mmCIF file of C-alpha atoms and ligand atoms in Angstrom:
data_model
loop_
_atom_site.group_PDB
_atom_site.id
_atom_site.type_symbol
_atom_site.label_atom_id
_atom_site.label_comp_id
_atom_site.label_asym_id
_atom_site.label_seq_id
_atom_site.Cartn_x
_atom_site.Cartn_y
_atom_site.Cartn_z
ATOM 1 C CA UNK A 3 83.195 109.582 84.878
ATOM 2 C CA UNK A 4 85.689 112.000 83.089
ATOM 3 C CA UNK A 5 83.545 114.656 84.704
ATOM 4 C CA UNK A 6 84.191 113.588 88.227
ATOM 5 C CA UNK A 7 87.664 112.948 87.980
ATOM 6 C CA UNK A 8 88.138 116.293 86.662
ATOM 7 C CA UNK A 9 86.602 117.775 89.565
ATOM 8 C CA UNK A 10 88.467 115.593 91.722
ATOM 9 C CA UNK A 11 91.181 116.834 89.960
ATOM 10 C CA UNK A 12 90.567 120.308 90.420
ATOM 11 C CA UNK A 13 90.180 120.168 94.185
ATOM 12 C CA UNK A 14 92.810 122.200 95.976
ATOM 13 C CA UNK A 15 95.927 120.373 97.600
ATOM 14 C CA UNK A 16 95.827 122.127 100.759
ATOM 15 C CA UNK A 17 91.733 120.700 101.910
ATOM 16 C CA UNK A 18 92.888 117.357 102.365
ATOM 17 C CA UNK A 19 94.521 117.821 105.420
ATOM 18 C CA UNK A 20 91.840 119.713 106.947
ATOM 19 C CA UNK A 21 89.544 117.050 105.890
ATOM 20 C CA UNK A 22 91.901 114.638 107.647
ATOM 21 C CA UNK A 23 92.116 115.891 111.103
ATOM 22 C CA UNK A 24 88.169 115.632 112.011
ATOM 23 C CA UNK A 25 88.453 112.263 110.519
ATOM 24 C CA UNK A 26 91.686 110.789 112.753
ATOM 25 C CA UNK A 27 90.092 112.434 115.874
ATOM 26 C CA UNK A 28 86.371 110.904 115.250
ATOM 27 C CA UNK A 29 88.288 107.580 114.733
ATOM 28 C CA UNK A 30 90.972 107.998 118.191
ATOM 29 C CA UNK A 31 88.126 109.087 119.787
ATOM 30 C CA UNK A 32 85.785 106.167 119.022
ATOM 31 C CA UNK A 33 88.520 103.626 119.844
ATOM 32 C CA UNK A 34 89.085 105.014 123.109
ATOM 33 C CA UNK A 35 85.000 104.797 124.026
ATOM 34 C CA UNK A 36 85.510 100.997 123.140
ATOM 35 C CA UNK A 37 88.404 100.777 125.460
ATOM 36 C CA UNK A 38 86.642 102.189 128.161
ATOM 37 C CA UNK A 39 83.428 100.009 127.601
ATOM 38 C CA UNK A 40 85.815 97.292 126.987
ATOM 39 C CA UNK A 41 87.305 97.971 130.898
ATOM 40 C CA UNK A 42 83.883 98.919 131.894
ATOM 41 C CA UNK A 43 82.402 96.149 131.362
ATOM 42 C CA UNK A 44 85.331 93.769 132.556
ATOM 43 C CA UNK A 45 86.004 96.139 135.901
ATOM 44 C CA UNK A 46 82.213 96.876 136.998
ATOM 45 C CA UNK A 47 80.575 93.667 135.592
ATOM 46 C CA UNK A 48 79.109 91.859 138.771
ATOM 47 C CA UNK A 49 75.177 92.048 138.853
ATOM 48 C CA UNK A 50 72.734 89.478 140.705
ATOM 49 C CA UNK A 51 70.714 87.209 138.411
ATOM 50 C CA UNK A 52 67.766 85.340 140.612
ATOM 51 C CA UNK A 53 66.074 82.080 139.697
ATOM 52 C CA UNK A 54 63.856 79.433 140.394
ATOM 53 C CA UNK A 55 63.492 76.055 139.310
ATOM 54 C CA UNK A 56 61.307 73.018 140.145
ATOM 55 C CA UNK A 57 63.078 69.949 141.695
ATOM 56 C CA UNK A 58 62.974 67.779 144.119
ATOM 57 C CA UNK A 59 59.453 68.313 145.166
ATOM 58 C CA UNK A 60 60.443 71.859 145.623
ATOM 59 C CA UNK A 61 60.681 74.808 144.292
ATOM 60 C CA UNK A 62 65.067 75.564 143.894
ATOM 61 C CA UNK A 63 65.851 79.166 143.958
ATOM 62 C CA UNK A 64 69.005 80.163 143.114
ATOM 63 C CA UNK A 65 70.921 84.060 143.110
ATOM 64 C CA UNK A 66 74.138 84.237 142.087
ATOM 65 C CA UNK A 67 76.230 87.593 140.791
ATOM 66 C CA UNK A 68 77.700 87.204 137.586
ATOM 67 C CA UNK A 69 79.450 89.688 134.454
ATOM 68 C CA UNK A 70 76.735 89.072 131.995
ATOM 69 C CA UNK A 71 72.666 87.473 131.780
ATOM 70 C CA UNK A 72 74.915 85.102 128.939
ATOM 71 C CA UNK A 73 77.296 83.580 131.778
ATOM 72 C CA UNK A 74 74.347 83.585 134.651
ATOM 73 C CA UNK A 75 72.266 81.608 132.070
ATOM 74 C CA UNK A 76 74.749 79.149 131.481
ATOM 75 C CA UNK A 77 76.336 78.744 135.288
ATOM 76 C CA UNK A 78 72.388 78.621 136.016
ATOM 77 C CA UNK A 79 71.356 75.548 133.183
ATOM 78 C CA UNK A 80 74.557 73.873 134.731
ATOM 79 C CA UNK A 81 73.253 73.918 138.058
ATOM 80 C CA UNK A 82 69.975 72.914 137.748
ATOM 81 C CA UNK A 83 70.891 70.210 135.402
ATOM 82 C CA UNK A 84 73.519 68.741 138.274
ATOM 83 C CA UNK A 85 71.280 68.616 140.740
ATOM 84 C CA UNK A 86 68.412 66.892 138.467
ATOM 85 C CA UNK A 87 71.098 64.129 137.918
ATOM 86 C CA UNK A 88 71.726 63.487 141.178
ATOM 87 C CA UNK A 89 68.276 63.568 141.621
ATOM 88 C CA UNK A 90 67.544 60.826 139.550
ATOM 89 C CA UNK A 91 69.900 58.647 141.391
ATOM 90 C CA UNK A 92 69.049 59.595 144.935
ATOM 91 C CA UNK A 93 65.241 59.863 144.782
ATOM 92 C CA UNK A 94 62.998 56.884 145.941
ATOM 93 C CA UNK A 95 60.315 58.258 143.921
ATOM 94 C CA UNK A 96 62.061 57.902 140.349
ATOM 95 C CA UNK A 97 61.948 54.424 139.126
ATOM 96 C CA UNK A 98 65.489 53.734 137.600
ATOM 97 C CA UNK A 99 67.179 56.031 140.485
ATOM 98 C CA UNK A 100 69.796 53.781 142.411
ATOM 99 C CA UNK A 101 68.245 53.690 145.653
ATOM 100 C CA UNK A 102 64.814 52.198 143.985
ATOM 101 C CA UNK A 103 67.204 49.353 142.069
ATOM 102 C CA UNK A 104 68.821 49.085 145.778
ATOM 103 C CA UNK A 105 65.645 48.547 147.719
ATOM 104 C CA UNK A 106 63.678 46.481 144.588
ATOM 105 C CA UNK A 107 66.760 43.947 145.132
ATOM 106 C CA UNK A 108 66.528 43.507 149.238
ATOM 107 C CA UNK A 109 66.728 40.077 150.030
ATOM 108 C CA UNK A 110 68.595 39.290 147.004
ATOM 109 C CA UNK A 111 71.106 40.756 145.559
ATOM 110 C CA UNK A 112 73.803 43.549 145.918
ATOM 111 C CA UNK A 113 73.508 46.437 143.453
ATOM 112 C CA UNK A 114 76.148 48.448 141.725
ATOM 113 C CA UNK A 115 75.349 51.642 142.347
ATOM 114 C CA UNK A 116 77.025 55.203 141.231
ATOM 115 C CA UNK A 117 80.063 56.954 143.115
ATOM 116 C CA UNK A 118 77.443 59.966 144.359
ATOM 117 C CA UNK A 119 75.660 57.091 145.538
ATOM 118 C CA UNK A 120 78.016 55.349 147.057
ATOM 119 C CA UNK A 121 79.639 58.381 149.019
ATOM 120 C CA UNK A 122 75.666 59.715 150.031
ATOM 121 C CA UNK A 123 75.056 56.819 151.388
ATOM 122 C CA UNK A 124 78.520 55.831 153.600
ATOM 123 C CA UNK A 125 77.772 59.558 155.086
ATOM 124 C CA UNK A 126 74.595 58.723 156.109
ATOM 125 C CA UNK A 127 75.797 55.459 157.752
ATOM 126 C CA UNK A 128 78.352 58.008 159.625
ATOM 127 C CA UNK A 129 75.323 60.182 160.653
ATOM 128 C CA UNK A 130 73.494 57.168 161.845
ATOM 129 C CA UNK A 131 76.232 55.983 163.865
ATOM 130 C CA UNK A 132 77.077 59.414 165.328
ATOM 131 C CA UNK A 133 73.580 60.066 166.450
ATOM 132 C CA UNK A 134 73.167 56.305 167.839
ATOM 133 C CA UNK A 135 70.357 55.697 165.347
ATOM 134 C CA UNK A 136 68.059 58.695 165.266
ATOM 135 C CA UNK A 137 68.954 59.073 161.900
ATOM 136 C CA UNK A 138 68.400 55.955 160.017
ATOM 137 C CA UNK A 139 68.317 55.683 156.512
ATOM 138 C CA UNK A 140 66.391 52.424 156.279
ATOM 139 C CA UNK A 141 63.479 54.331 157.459
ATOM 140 C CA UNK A 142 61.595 53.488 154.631
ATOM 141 C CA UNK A 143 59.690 50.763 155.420
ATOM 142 C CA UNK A 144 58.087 53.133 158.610
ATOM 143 C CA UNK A 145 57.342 55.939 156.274
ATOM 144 C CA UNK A 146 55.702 53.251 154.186
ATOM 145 C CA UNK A 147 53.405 52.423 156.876
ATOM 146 C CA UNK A 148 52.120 56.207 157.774
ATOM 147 C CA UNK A 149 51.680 56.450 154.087
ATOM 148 C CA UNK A 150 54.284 58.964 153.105
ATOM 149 C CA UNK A 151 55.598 57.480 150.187
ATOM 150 C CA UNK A 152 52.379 57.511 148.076
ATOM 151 C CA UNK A 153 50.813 60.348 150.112
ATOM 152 C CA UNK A 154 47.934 57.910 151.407
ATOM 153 C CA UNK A 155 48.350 58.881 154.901
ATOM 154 C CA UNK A 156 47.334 56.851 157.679
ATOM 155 C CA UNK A 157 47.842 56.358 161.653
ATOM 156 C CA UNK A 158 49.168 52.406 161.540
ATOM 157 C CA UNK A 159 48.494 50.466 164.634
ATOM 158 C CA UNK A 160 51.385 49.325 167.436
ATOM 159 C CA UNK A 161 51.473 45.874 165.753
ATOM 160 C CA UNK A 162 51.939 47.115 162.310
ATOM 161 C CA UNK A 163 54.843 49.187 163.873
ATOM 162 C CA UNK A 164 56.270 46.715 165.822
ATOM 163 C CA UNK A 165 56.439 44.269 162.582
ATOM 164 C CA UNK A 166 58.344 46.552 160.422
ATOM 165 C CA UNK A 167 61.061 48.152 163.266
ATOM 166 C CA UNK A 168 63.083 45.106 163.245
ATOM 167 C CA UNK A 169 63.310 46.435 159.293
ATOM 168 C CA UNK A 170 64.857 49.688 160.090
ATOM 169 C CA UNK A 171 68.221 49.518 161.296
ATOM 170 C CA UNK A 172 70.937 50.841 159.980
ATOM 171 C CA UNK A 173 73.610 48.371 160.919
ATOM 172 C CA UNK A 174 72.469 46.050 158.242
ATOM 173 C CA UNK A 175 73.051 47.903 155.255
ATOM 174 C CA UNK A 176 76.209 46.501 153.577
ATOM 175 C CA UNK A 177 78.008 48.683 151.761
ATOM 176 C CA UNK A 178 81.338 47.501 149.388
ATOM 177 C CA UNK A 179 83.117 50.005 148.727
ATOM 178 C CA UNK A 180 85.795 48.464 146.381
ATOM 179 C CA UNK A 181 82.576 46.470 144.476
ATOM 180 C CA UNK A 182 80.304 49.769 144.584
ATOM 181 C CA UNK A 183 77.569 47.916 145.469
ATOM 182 C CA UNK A 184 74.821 48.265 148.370
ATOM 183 C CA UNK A 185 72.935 45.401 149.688
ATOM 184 C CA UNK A 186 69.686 45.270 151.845
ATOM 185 C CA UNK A 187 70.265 41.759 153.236
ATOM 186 C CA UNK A 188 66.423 41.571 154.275
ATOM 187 C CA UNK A 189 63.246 41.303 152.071
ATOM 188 C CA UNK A 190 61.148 44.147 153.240
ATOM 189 C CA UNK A 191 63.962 46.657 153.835
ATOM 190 C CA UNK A 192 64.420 49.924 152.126
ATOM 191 C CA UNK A 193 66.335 52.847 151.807
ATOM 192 C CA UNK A 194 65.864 56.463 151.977
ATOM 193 C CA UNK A 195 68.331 59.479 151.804
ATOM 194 C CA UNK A 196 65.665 62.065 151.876
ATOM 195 C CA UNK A 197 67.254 63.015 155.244
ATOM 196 C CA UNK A 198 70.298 64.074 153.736
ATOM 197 C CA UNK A 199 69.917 63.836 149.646
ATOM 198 C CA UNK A 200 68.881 67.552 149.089
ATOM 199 C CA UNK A 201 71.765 68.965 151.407
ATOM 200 C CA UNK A 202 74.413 66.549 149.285
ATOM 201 C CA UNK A 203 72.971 68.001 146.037
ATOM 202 C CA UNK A 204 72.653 71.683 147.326
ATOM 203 C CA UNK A 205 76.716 71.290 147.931
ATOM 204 C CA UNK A 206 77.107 69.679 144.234
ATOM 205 C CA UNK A 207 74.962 72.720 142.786
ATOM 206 C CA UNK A 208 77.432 75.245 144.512
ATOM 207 C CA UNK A 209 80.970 73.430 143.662
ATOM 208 C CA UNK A 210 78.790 74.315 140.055
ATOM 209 C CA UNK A 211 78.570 77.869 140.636
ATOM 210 C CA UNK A 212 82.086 77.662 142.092
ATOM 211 C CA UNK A 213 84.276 75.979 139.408
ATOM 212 C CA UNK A 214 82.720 78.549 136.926
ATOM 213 C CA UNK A 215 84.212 81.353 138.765
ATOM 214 C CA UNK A 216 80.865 82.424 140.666
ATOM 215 C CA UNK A 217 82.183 84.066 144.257
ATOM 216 C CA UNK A 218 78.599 84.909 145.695
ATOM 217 C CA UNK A 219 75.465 82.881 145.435
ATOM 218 C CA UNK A 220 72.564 82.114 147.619
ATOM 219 C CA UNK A 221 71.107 78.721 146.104
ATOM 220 C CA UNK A 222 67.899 77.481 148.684
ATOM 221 C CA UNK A 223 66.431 73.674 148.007
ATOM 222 C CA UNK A 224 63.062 74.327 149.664
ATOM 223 C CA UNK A 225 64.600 74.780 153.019
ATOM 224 C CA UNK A 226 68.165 73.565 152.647
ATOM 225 C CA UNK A 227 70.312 76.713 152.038
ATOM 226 C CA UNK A 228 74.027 76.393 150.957
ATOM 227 C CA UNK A 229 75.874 79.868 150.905
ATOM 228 C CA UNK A 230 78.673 80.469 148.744
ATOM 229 C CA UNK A 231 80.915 83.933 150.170
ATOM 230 C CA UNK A 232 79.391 86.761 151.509
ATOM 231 C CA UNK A 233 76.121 88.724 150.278
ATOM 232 C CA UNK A 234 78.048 90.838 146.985
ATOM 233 C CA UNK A 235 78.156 93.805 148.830
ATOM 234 C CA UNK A 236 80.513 91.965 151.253
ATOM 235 C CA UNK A 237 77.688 92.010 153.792
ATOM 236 C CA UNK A 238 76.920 88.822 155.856
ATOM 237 C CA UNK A 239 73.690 86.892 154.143
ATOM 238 C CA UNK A 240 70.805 87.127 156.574
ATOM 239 C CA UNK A 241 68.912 83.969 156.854
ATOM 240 C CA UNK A 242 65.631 83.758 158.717
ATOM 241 C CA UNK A 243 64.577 80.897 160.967
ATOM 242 C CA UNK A 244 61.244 80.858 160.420
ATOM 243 C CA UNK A 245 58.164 80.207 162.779
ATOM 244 C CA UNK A 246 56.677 77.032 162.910
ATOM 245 C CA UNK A 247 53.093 78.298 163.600
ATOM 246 C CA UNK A 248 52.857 81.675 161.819
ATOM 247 C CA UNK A 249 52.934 82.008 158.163
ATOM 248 C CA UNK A 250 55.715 84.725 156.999
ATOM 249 C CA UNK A 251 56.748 85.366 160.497
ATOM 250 C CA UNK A 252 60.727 85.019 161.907
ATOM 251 C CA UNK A 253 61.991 83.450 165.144
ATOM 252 C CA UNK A 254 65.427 84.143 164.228
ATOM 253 C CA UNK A 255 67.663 85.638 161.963
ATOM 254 C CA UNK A 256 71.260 84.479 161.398
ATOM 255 C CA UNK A 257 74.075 86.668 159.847
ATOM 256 C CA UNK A 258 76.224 84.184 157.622
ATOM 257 C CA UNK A 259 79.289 84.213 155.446
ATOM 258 C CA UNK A 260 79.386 81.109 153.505
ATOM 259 C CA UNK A 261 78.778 78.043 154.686
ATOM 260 C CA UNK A 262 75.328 75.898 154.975
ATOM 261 C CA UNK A 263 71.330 76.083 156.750
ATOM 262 C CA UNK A 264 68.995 73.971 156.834
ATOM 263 C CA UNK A 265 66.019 73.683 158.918
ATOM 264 C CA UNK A 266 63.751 70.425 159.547
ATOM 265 C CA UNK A 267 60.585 71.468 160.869
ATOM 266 C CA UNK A 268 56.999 69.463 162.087
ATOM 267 C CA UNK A 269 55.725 71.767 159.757
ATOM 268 C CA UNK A 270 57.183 70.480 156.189
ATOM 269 C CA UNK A 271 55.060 67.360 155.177
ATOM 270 C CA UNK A 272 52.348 66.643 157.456
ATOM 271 C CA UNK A 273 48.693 65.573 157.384
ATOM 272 C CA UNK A 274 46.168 65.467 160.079
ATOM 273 C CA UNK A 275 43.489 62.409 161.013
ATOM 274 C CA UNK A 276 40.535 62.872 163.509
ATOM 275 C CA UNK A 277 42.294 66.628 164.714
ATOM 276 C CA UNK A 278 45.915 65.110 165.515
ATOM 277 C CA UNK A 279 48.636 66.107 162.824
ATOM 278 C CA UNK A 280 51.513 63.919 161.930
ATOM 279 C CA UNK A 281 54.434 64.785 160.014
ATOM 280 C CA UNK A 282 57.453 63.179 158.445
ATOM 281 C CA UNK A 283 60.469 63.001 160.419
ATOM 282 C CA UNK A 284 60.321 59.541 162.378
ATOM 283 C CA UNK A 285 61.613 58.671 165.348
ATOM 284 C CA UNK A 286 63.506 55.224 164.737
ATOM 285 C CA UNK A 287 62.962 54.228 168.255
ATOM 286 C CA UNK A 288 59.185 54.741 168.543
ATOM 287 C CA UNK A 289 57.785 54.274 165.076
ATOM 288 C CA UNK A 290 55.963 57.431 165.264
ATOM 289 C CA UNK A 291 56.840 61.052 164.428
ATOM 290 C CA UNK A 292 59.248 62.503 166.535
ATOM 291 C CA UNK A 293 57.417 65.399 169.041
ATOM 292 C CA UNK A 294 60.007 66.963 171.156
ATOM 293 C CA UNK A 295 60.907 69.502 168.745
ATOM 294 C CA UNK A 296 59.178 72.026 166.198
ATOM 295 C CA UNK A 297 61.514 73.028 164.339
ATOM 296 C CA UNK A 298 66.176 72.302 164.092
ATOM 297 C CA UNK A 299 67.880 74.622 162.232
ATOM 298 C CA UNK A 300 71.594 73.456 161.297
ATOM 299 C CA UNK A 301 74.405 75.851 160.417
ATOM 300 C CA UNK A 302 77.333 73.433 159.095
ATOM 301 C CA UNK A 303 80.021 73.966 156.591
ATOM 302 C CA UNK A 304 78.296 72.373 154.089
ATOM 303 C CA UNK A 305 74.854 71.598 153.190
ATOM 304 C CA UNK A 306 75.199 67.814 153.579
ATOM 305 C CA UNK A 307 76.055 67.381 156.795
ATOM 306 C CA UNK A 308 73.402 70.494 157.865
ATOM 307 C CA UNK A 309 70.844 68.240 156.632
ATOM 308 C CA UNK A 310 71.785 65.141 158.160
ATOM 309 C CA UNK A 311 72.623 66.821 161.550
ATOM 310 C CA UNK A 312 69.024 68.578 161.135
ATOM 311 C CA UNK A 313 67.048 65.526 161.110
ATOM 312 C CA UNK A 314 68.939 63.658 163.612
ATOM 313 C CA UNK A 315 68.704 66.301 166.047
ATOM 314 C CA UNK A 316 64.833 66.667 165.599
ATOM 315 C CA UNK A 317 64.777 62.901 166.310
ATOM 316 C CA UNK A 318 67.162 63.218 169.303
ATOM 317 C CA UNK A 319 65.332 65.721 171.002
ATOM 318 C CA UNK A 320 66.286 69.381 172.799
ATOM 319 C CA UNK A 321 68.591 67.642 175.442
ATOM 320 C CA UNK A 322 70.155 65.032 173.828
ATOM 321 C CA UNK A 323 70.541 66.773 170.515
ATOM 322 C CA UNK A 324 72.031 70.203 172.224
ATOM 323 C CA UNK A 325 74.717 68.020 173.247
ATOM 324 C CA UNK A 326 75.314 66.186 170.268
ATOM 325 C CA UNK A 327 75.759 69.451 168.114
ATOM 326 C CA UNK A 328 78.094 71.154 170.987
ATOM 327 C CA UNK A 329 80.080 68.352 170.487
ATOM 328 C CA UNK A 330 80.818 68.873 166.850
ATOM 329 C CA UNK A 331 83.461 71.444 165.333
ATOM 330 C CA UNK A 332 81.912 73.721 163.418
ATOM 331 C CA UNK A 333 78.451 73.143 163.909
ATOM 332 C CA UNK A 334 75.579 75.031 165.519
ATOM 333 C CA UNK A 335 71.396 74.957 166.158
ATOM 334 C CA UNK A 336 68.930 76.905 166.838
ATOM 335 C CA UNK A 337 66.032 74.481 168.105
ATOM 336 C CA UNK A 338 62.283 75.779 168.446
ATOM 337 C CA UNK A 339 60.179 73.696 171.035
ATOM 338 C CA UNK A 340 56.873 72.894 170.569
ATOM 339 C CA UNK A 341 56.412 75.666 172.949
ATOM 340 C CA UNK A 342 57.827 78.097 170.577
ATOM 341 C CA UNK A 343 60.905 78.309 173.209
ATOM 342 C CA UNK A 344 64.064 79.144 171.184
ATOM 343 C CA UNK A 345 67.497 77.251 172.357
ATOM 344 C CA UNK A 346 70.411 78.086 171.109
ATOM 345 C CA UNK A 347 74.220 76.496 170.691
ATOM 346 C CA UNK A 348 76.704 78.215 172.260
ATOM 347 C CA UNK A 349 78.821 79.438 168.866
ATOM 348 C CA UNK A 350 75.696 81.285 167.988
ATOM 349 C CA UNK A 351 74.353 83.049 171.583
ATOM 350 C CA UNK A 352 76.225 86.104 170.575
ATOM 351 C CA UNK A 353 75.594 86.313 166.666
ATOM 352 C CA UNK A 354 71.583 85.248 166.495
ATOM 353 C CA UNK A 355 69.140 88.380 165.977
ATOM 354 C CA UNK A 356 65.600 87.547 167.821
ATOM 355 C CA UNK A 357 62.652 88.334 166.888
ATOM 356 C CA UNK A 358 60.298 87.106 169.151
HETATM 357 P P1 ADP B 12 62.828 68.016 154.485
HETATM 358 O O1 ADP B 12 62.908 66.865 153.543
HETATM 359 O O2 ADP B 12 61.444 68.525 154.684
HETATM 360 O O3 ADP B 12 63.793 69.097 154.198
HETATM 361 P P2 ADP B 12 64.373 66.586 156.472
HETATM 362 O O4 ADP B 12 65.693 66.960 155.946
HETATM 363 O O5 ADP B 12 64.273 66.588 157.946
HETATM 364 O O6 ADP B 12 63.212 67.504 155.945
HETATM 365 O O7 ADP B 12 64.088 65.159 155.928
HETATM 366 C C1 ADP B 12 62.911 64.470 156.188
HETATM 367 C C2 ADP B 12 62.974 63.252 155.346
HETATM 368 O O8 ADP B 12 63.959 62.381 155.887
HETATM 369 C C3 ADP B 12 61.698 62.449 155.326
HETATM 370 O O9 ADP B 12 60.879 62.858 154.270
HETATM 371 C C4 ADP B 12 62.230 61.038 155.122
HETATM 372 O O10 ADP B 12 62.501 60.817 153.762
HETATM 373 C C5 ADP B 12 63.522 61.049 155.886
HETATM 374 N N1 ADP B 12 63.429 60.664 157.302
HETATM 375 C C6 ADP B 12 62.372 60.709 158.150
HETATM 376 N N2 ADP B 12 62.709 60.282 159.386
HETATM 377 C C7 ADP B 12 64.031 59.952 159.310
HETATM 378 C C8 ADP B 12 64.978 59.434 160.252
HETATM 379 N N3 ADP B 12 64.639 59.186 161.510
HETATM 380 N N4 ADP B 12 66.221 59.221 159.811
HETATM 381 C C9 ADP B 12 66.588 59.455 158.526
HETATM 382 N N5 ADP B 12 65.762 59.930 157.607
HETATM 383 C C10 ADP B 12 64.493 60.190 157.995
HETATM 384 MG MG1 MG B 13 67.501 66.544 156.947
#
């Protein structure tokens, strides 16, 4: 010890400074790296994070541009976790969801039911109304009878039919609003939202992505698309309407900023019996799929009312639903005939991209 200080001692006055300067400048210098990662990464942080997730009966897939994988991952586990919750209220498939309490007490009693719920199901009593019935969400009992709740399809016969369309009808589902309760006043009646559900819980996944600060995001529920901004590079999004007979081929493509697209098509969920194929979407008045159309592609403000306005129109036909979407603000089509003809709303003639 006495050694060392000695030398410690003996070392001349005038190194310390020169020992000192390298030492200030290494330290300036490293501080002002960190302030310029610091801006870097605050300045120049946007980067798109993609991913999927399995819902619905669907596979979700969701890109959205955040500052960090950390704050994607989080936005992302937010997102997915909202739209499993609403899931589990709106699905007729889940046991304790509110529309399965709803339809197990038709007949006899009114059931509380959830605010989402609630609003979900006055829209699509607005939808029904608006489109005189095409869209009816006491369908059930018809999709019952073609087998599309357990996936036991079958063709029913006219009587079958004819004994459960007194069932479906729209104007006697009561809703309270004050209460929050929903009552099926018939035994045998049953609702179902999967006309409009996924659209409602695309929006709720973007007001998600939204509230946390998220400006661009693509977020696609097996079909229904909600948009929010443009693409990050300030582009329009490009969304392909897709071909109803050929796998991986485009009838369309639309240039978006924003906003909502969904397509129905005859293509979705459909089985075929003795060479004839059936699908999903029911037309109301018949009892039996609806065949005018091949495919209705919706471009709304939000996903919701894309959705709704999708499945009415494929209901409603090329004529009649034409003129009930060139009626509404804000809302165009592209409709594909069984033909593979293309029709288009007039808001869209001079944006849409062919490709056929
Ligand atoms: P997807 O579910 O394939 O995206 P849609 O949005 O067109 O397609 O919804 C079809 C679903 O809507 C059916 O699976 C059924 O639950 C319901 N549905 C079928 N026909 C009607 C109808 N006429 N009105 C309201 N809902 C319907
Ligand atoms: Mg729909």
């Amino acid at each position: 010890m006495a050694v060392k200080r000695k030398q410690q001692g003996k070392r001349p006055a005038g190194l310390q400074p020169r020992l000192a300067a390298p030492a200030i400048i290494f330290f300036c210098l490293a501080l002002l790296a960190g302030a310029v990662l610091f801006f870097i990464n605050r300045d120049y942080p946007e980067q798109t994070y993609s991913y999927s997730h399995m819902a619905m009966d669907t596979v979700i897939e969701l890109r959205l541009q955040a500052g960090s994988r950390r704050e994607a991952e989080a936005v992302k586990d937010e997102v997915f976790a909202e739209m499993e919750r609403l899931e589990a209220l709106l699905s007729r498939s889940l046991e304790d969801s509110d529309v399965n309490r709803v339809n197990a007490a038709a007949g006899k009693e009114a059931v509380t039911v959830s605010p989402e719920t609630m609003s979900l199901a006055g829209a699509a009593l607005e939808y029904a109304a608006l489109s005189e019935g095409a869209f009816d969400p006491t369908i059930a009992p018809l999709l019952d009878c073609w087998g599309f709740l357990d996936q036991r399809y079958r063709v029913p016969g006219p009587e079958e039919i004819e004994a459960v369309l007194p069932l479906v009808n729209f104007r006697l589902l009561e809703l309270d609003r004050e209460r929050q309760t929903i009552y099926l006043p018939e035994a045998g009646m049953s609702l179902d939202l999967g006309g409009i559900a996924k659209g409602f819980i695309v929006d709720r996944g973007l007001a998600v992505l939204s509230r946390a600060g998220i400006r661009h995001a693509f977020l696609n529920a097996g079909g229904d698309i909600g948009l929010l901004g443009t693409r990050p590079d300030g582009e329009p999004w490009r969304i392909g309407v897709r071909h109803p007979r050929v796998e991986n081929s485009l009838m369309a493509v639309l240039p978006l900023n924003g906003g909502a697209v969904v397509t129905s098509g005859d293509y979705e969920r459909t089985f075929e019996l003795k060479g004839v194929r059936y699908h999903h979407i029911l037309d109301p008045a018949t009892g039996k799929p609806a065949a005018q159309l091949a495919s209705v592609t919706i471009i709304a403000p939000t996903a919701m009312e894309a959705d709704a306005l999708s499945t009415a129109v494929f209901v409603l036909g090329p004529s009649r639903g034409l003129a009930l979407v060139e009626q509404l603000p804000g809302i165009e089509a592209v409709l594909v005939t069984p033909e593979m003809e293309v029709l288009v709303s007039s808001g869209l003639k001079d944006i849409i991209e062919h490709q056929q």
